[in-house]
mmCIF file of C-alpha atoms in Angstrom:
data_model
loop_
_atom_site.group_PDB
_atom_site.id
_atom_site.type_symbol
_atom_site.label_atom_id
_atom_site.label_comp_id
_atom_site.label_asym_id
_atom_site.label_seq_id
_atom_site.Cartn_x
_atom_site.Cartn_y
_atom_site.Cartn_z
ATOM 1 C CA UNK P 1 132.888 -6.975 96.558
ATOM 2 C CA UNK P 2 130.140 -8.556 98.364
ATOM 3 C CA UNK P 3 127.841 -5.843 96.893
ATOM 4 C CA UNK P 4 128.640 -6.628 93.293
ATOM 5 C CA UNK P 5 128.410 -10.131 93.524
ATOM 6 C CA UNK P 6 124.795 -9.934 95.207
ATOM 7 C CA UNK P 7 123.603 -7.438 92.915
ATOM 8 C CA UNK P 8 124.696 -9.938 89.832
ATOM 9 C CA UNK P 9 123.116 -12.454 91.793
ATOM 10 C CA UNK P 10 119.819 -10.756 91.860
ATOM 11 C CA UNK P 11 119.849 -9.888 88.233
ATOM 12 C CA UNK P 12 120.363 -13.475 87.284
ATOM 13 C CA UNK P 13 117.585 -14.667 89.085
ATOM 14 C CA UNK P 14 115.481 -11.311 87.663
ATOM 15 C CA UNK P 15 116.892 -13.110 84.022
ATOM 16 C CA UNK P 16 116.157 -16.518 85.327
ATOM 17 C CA UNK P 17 112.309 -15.493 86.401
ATOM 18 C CA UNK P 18 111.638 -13.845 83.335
ATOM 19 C CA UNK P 19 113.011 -16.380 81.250
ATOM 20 C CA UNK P 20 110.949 -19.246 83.081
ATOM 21 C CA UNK P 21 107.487 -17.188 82.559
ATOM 22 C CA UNK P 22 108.105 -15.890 79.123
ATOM 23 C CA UNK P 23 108.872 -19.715 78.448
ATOM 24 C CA UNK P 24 105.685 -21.049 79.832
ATOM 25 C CA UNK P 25 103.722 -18.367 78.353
ATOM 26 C CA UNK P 26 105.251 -19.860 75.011
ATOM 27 C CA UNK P 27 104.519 -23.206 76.375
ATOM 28 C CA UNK P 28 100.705 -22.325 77.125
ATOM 29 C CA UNK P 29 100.071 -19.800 74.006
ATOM 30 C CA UNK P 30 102.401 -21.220 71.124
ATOM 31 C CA UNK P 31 102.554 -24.987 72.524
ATOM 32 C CA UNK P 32 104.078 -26.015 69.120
ATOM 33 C CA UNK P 33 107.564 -24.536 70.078
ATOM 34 C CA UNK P 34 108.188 -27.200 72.416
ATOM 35 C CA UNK P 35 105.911 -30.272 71.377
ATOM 36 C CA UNK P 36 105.137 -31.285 67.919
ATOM 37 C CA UNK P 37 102.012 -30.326 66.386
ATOM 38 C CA UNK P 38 99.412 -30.960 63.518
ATOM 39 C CA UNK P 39 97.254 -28.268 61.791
ATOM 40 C CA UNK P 40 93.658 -29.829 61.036
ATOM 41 C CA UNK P 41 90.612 -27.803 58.854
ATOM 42 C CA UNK P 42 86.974 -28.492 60.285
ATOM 43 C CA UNK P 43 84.181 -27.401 58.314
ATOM 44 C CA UNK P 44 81.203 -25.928 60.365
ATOM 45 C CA UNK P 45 77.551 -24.847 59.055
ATOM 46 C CA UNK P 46 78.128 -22.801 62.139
ATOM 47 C CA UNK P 47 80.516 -21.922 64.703
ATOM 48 C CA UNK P 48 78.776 -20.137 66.860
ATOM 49 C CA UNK P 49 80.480 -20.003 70.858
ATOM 50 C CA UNK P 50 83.846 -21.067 69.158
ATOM 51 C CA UNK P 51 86.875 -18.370 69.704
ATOM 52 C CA UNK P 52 90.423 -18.444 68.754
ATOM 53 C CA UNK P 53 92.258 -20.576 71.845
ATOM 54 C CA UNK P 54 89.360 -22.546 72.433
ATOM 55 C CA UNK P 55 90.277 -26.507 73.834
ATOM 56 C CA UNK P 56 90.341 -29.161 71.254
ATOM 57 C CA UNK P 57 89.513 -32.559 72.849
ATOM 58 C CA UNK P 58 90.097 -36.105 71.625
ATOM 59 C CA UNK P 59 87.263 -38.370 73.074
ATOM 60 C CA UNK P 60 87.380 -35.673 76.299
ATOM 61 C CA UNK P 61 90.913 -35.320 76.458
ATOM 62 C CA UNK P 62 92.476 -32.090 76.007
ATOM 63 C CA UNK P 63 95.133 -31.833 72.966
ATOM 64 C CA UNK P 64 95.110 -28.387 71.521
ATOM 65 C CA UNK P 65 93.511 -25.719 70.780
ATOM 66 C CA UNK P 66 91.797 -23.584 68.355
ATOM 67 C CA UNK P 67 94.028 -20.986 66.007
ATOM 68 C CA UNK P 68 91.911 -19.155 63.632
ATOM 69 C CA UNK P 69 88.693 -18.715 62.308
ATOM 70 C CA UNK P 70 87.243 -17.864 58.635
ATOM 71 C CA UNK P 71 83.514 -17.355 57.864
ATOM 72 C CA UNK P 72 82.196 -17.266 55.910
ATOM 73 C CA UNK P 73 84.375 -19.543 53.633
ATOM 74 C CA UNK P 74 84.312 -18.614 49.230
ATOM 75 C CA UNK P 75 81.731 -21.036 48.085
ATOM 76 C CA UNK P 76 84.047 -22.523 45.459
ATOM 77 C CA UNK P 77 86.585 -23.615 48.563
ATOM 78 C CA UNK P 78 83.829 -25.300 50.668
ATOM 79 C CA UNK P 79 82.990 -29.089 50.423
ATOM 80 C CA UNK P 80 79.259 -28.145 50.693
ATOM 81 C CA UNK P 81 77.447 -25.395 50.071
ATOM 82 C CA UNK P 82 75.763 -25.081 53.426
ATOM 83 C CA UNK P 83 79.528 -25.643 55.370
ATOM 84 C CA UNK P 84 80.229 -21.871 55.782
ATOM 85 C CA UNK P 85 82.570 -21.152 58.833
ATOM 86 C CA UNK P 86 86.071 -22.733 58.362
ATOM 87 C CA UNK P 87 88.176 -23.664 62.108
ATOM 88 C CA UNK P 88 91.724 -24.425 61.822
ATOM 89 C CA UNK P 89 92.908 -26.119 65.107
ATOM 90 C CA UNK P 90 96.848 -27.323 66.196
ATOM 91 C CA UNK P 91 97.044 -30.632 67.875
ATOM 92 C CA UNK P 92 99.552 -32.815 69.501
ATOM 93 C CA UNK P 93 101.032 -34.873 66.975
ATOM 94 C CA UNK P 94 101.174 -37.497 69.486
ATOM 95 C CA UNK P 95 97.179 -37.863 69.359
ATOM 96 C CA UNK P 96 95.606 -40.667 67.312
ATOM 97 C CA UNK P 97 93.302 -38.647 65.174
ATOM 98 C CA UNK P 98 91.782 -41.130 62.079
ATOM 99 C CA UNK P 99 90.713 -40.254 59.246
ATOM 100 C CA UNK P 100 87.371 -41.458 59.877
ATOM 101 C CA UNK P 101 86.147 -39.588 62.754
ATOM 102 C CA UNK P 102 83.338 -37.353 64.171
ATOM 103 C CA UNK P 103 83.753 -34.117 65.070
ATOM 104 C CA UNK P 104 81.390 -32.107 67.020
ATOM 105 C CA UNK P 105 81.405 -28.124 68.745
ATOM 106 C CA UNK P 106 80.090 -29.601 71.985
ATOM 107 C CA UNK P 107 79.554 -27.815 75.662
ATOM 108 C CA UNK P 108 80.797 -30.209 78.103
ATOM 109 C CA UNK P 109 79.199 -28.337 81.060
ATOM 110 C CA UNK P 110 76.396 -26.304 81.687
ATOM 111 C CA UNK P 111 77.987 -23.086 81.647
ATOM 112 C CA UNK P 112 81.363 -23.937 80.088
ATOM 113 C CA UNK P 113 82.891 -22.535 76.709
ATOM 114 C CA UNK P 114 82.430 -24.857 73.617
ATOM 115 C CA UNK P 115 85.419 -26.839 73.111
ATOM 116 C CA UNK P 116 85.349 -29.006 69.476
ATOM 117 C CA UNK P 117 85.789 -32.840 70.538
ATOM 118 C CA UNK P 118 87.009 -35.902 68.069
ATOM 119 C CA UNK P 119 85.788 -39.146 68.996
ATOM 120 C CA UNK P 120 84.162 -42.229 67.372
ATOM 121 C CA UNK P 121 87.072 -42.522 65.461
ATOM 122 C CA UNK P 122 87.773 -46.028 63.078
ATOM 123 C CA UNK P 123 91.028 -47.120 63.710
ATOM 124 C CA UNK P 124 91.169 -49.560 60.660
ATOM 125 C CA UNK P 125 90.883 -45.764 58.353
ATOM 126 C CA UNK P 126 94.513 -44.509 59.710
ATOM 127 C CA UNK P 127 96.009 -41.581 61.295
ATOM 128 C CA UNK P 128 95.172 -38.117 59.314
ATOM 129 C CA UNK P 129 98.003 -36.408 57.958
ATOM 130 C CA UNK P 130 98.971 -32.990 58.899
ATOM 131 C CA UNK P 131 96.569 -30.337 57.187
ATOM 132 C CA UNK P 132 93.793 -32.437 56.496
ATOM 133 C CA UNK P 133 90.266 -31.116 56.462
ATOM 134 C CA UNK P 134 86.927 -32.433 58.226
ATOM 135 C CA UNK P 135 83.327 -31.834 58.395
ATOM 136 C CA UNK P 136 82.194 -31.234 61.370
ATOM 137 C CA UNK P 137 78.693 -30.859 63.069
ATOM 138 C CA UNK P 138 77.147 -29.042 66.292
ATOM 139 C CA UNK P 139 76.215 -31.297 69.018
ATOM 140 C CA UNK P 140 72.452 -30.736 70.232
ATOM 141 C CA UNK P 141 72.802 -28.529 73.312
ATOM 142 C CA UNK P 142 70.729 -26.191 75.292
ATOM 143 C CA UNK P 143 70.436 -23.802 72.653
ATOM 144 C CA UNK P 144 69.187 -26.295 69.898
ATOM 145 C CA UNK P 145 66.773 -27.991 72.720
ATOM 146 C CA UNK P 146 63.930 -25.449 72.612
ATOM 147 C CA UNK P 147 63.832 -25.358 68.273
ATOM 148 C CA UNK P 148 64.001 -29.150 68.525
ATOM 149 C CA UNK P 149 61.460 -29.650 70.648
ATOM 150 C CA UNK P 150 59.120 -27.108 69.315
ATOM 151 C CA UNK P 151 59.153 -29.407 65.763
ATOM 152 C CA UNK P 152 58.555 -32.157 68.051
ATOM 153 C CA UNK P 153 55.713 -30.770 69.731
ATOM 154 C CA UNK P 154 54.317 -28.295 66.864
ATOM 155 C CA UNK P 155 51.978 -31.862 65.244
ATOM 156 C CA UNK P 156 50.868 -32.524 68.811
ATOM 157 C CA UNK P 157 49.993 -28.760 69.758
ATOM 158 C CA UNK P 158 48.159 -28.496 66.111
ATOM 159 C CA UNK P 159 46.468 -31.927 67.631
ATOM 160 C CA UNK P 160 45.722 -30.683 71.122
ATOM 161 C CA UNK P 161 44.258 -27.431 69.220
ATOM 162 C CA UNK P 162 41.855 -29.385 66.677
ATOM 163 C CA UNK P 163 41.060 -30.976 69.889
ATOM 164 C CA UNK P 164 40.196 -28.252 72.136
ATOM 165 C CA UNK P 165 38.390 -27.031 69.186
ATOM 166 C CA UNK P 166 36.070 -29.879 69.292
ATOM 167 C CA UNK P 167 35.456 -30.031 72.928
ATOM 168 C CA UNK P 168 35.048 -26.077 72.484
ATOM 169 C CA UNK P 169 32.046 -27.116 70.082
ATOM 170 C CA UNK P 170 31.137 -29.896 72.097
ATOM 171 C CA UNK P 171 30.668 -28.141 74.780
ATOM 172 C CA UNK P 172 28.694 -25.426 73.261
ATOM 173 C CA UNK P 173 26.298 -28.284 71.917
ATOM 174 C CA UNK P 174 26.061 -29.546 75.566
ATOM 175 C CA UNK P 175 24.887 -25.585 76.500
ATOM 176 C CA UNK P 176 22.719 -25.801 73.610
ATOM 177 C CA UNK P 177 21.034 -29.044 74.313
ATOM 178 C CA UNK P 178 21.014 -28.327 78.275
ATOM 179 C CA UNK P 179 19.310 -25.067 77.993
ATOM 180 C CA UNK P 180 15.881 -24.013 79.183
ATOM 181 C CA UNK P 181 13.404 -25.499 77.138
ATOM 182 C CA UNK P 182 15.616 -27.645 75.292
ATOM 183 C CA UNK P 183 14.773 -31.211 74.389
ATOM 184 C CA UNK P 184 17.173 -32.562 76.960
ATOM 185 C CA UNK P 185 15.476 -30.999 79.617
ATOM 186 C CA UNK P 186 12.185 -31.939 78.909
ATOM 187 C CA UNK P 187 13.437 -35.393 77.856
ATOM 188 C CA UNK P 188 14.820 -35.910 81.722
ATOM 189 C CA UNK P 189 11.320 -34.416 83.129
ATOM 190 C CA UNK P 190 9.426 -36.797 80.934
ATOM 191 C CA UNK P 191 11.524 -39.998 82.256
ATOM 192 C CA UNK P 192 11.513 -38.696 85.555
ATOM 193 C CA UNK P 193 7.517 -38.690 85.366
ATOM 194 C CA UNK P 194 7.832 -41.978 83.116
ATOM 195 C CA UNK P 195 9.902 -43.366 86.565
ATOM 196 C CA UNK P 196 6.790 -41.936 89.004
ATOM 197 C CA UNK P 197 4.394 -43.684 86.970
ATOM 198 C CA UNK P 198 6.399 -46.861 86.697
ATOM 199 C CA UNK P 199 6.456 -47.095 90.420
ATOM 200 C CA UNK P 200 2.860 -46.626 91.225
ATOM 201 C CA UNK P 201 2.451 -48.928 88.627
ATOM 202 C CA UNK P 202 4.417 -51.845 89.947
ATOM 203 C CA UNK P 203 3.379 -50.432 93.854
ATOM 204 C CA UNK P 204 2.237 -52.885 96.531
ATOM 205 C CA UNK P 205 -1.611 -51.806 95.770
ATOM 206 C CA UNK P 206 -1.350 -51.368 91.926
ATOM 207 C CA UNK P 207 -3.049 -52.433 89.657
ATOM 208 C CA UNK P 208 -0.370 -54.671 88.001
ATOM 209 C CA UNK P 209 0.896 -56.191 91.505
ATOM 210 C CA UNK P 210 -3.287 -56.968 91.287
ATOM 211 C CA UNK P 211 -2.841 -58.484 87.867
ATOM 212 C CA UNK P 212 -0.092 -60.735 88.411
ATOM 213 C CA UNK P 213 -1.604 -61.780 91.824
ATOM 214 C CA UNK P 214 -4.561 -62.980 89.850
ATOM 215 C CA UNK P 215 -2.591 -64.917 87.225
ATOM 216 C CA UNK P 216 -0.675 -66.430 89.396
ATOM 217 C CA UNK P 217 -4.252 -67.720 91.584
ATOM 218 C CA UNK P 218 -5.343 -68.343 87.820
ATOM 219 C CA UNK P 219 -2.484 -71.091 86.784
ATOM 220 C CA UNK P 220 -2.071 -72.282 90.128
ATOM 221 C CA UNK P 221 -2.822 -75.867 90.906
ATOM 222 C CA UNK P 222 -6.118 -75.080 92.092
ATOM 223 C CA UNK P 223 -6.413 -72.504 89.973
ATOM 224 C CA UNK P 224 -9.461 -72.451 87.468
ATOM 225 C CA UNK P 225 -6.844 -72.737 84.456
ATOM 226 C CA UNK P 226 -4.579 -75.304 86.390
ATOM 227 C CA UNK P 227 -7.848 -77.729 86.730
ATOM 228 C CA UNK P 228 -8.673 -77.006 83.521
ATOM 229 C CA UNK P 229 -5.643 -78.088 82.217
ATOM 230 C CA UNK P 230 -5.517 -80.993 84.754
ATOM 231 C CA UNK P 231 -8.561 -81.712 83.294
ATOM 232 C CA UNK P 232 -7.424 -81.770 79.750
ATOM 233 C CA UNK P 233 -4.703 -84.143 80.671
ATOM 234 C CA UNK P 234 -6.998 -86.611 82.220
ATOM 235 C CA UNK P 235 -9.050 -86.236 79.445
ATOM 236 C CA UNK P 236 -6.347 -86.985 77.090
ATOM 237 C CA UNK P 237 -4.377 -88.963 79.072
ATOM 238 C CA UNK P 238 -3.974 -93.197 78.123
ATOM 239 C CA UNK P 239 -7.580 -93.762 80.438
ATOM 240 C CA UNK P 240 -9.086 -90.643 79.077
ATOM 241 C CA UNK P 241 -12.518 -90.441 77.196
ATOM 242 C CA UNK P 242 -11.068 -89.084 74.490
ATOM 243 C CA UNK P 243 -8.393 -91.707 74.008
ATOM 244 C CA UNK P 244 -11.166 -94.660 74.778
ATOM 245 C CA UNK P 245 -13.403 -92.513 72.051
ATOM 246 C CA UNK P 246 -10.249 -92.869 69.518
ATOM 247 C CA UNK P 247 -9.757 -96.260 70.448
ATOM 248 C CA UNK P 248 -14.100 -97.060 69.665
ATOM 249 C CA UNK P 249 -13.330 -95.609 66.302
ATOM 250 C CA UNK P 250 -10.231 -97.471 65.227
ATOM 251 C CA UNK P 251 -12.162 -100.686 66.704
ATOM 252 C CA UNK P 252 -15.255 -99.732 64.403
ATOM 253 C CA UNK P 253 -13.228 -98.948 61.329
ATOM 254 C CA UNK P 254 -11.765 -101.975 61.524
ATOM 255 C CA UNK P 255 -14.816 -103.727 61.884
ATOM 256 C CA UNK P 256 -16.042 -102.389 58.576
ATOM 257 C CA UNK P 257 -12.985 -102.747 57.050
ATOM 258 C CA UNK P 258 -12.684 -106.245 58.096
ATOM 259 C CA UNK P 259 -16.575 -106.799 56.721
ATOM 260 C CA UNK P 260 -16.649 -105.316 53.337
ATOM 261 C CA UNK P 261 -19.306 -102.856 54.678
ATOM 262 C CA UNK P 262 -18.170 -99.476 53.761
ATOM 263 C CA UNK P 263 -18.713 -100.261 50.168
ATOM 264 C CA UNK P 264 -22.331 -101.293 50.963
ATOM 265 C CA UNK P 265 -23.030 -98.213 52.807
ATOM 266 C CA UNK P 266 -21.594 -95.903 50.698
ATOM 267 C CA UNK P 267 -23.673 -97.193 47.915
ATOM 268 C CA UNK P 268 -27.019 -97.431 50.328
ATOM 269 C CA UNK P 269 -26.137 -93.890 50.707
ATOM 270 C CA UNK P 270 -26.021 -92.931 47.252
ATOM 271 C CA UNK P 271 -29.147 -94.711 46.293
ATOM 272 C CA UNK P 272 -31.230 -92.528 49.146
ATOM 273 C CA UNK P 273 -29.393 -89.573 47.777
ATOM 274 C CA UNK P 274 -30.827 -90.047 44.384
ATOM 275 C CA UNK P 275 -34.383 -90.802 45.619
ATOM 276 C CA UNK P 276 -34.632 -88.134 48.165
ATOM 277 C CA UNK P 277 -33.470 -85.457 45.248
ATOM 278 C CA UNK P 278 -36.374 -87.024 42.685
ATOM 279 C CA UNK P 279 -39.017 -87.266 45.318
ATOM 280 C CA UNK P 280 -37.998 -83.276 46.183
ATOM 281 C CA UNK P 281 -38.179 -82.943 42.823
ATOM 282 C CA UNK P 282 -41.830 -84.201 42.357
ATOM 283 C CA UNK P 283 -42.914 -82.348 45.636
ATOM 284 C CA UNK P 284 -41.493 -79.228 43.699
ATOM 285 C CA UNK P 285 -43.591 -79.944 40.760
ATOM 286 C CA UNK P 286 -46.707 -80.009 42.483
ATOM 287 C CA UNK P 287 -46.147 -77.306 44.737
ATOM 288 C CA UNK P 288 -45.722 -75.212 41.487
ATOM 289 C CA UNK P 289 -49.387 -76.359 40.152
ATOM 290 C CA UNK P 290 -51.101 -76.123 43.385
ATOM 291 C CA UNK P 291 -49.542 -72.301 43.719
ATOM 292 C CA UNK P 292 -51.318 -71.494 39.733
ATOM 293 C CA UNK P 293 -54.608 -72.816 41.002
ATOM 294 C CA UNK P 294 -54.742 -70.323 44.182
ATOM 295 C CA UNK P 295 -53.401 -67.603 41.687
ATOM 296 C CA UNK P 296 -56.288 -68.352 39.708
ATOM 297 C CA UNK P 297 -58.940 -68.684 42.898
ATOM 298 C CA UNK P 298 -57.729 -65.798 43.986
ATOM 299 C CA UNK P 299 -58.184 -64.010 40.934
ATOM 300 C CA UNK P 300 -61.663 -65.218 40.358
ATOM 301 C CA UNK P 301 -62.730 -64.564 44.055
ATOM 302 C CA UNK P 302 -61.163 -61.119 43.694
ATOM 303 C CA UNK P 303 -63.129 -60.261 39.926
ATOM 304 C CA UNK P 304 -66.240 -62.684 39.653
ATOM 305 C CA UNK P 305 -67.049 -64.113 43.411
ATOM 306 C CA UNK P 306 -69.959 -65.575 41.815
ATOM 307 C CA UNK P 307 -68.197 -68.247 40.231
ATOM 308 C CA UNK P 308 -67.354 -69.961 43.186
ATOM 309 C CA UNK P 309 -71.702 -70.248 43.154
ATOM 310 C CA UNK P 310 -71.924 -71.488 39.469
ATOM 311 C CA UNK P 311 -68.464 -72.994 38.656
ATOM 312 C CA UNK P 312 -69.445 -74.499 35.503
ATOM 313 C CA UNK P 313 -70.304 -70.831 33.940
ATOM 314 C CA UNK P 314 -66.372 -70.779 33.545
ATOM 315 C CA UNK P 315 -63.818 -72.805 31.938
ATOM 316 C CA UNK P 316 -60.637 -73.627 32.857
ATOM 317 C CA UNK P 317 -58.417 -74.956 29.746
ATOM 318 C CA UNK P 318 -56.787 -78.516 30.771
ATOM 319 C CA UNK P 319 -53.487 -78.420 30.562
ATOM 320 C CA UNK P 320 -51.712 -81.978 30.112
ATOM 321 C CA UNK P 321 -48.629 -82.416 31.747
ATOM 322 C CA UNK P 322 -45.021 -82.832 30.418
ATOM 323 C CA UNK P 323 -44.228 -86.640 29.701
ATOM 324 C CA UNK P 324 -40.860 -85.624 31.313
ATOM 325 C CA UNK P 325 -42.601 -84.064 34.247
ATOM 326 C CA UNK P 326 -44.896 -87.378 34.652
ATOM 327 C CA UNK P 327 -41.937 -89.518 34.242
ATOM 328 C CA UNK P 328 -39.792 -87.263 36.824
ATOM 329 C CA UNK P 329 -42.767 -87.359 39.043
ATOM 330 C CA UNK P 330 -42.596 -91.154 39.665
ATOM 331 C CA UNK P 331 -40.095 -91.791 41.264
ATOM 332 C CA UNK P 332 -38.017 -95.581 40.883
ATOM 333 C CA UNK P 333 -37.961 -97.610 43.453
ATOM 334 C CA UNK P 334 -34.407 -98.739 43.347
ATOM 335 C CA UNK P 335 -33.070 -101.954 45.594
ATOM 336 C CA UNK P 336 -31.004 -100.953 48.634
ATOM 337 C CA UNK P 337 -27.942 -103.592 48.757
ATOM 338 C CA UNK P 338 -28.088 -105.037 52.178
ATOM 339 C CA UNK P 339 -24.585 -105.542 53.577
ATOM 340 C CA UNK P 340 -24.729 -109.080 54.154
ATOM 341 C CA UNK P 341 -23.756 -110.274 58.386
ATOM 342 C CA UNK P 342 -21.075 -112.143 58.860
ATOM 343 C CA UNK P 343 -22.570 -115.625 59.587
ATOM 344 C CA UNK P 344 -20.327 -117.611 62.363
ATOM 345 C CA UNK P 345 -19.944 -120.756 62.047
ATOM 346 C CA UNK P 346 -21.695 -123.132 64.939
ATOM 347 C CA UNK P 347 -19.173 -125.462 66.115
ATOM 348 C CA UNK P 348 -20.829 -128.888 67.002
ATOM 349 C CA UNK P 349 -20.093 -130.534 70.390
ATOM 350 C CA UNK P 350 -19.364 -134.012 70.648
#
């Protein structure tokens, strides 16, 4: 008896145990027998690391999973042309899922399996209904770093390359120019000889350390052109000679201002001008006969000396000269005005 009952004993608890695993095998593969659940479609461009039983998060919480994949989708059944891998997932209908909400195939951890994750979702939108459909996107991961960056760095590589292109040219110009009997070369001799002669030149015993020495003695104060021009300032200073001389003149001026005699000279002046040119005049006149007669001595003592023995043998036709000759001859005596002094007045004393 005791044998029976223990044997039914053990097969009850070998019924017990494999009721309790097949039911949380249910539970974990087919959690919809137990808990309600909602059927979602995500559209994907691509869905790439995503496998049937794959987690479905909500803002990093775990609430399903992943039932079946279709790619690529009929092009009349997708919402865009470019959405081609279709996910449907089961969810707890307990989780607040909007209809206004991002989806993303994410990869929470390094080397994890992707999971697809809702989150950002606007409350004020509502709860999605059973069987609605989404568009979803893949979140930039490991995978998608190295493309992205590439675009990011292909305009500064094509920059660095233009670059190094220019300093490669650059720096064949700088071989170029730098080269043995090159113009850079020669350039640095010549300033280098340019900087030799520069310092003999402006040495202690050069000629231009001579030079300045001397200008420097020369517009000193005792210097020739420093007494010079001490000189020149004395000379034109308020006691000078030349301001005493300036001061004479205005004096003088004045005087014949004050006098009426600048009149009387000027006219003086122009009466001895006028007699001086007639008297030159006359003087010309004569000069021009006396020059005929030794034309004609010299002619005669030249042809007939003899003449000069018997001078009446020959004669000499008188010519009379020019009433305007005569009359230029004598000169007028014209009256020179006089300026007339200043008579002062004697004052008698009493």
């Amino acid at each position: 008896m005791n044998i029976v009952s223990n044997e039914i004993r053990t097969g009850l608890l070998v019924v017990l145990s494999l009721a309790a695993l097949v039911g949380v095998l249910i539970y974990l593969g087919a959690p919809g027998v137990f808990i309600p659940q909602k059927k979602f479609r995500i559209y994907f461009e691509n869905a790439a690391g995503i496998k049937p039983g794959a987690q479905v998060l909500l803002a990093g919480r775990k609430i399903g999973q992943v039932r079946q994949l279709f790619s690529p989708v009929l092009e009349k059944e997708r919402p865009d042309p470019k959405l081609e891998t279709l996910i449907e997932v089961e969810v707890n209908a307990s989780a607040k899922i909007f209809n206004k909400v991002r989806v993303q195939i994410t990869q929470p951890t390094l080397l994890g399996e992707s999971v697809i994750d809702f989150s950002s979702g606007d409350e004020s939108s509502g709860v999605a209904s059973d069987g609605k459909h989404f568009i979803g996107e893949r979140a930039i991961g490991l995978s998608d770093l190295a493309p992205t960056v590439m675009e990011k760095l292909d305009p500064v590589l094509a920059k660095l390359t233009e670059t190094l292109g220019s300093l490669q040219k650059t720096s064949d110009n700088l071989a170029k120019i730098t080269s043995e009997g090159a113009d850079l070369p020669e350039a640095f001799a010549e300033f280098k000889q340019f900087g030799i002669n520069l310092n003999e030149l402006s040495g202690y015993d050069s000629s231009l350390r001579h030079s300045l020495q001397n200008i420097e003695t020369l517009t000193s104060d005792n210097g020739k052109l420093g007494q010079s021009l001490n000189h020149l300032a004395e000379m034109t200073g308020p006691d000078g000679s030349l301001s005493k001389t300036f001061k004479n003149t205005e004096k003088f001026t004045n005087e014949l201002t004050a006098n009426n005699d600048a009149s009387a000279i000027m006219h003086n002046f122009r009466s001895a001008s006028e007699n001086l040119n007639s008297t030159l005049t006359h003087i010309g006149q004569q000069f021009s006969t006396i020059g005929g007669n030794l034309e004609q001595a010299s002619d005669t003592v030249k042809h007939q000396p003899w003449r000069l023995i018997w001078p009446t043998t020959k004669k000499y036709p008188e010519t009379p000269a020019p009433a305007a000759a005569r009359s230029a001859a004598t000169p007028k005596a014209m009256p020179i005005p006089r300026a007339t002094p200043a008579v002062k007045k004697k004052t008698r004393s009493s």
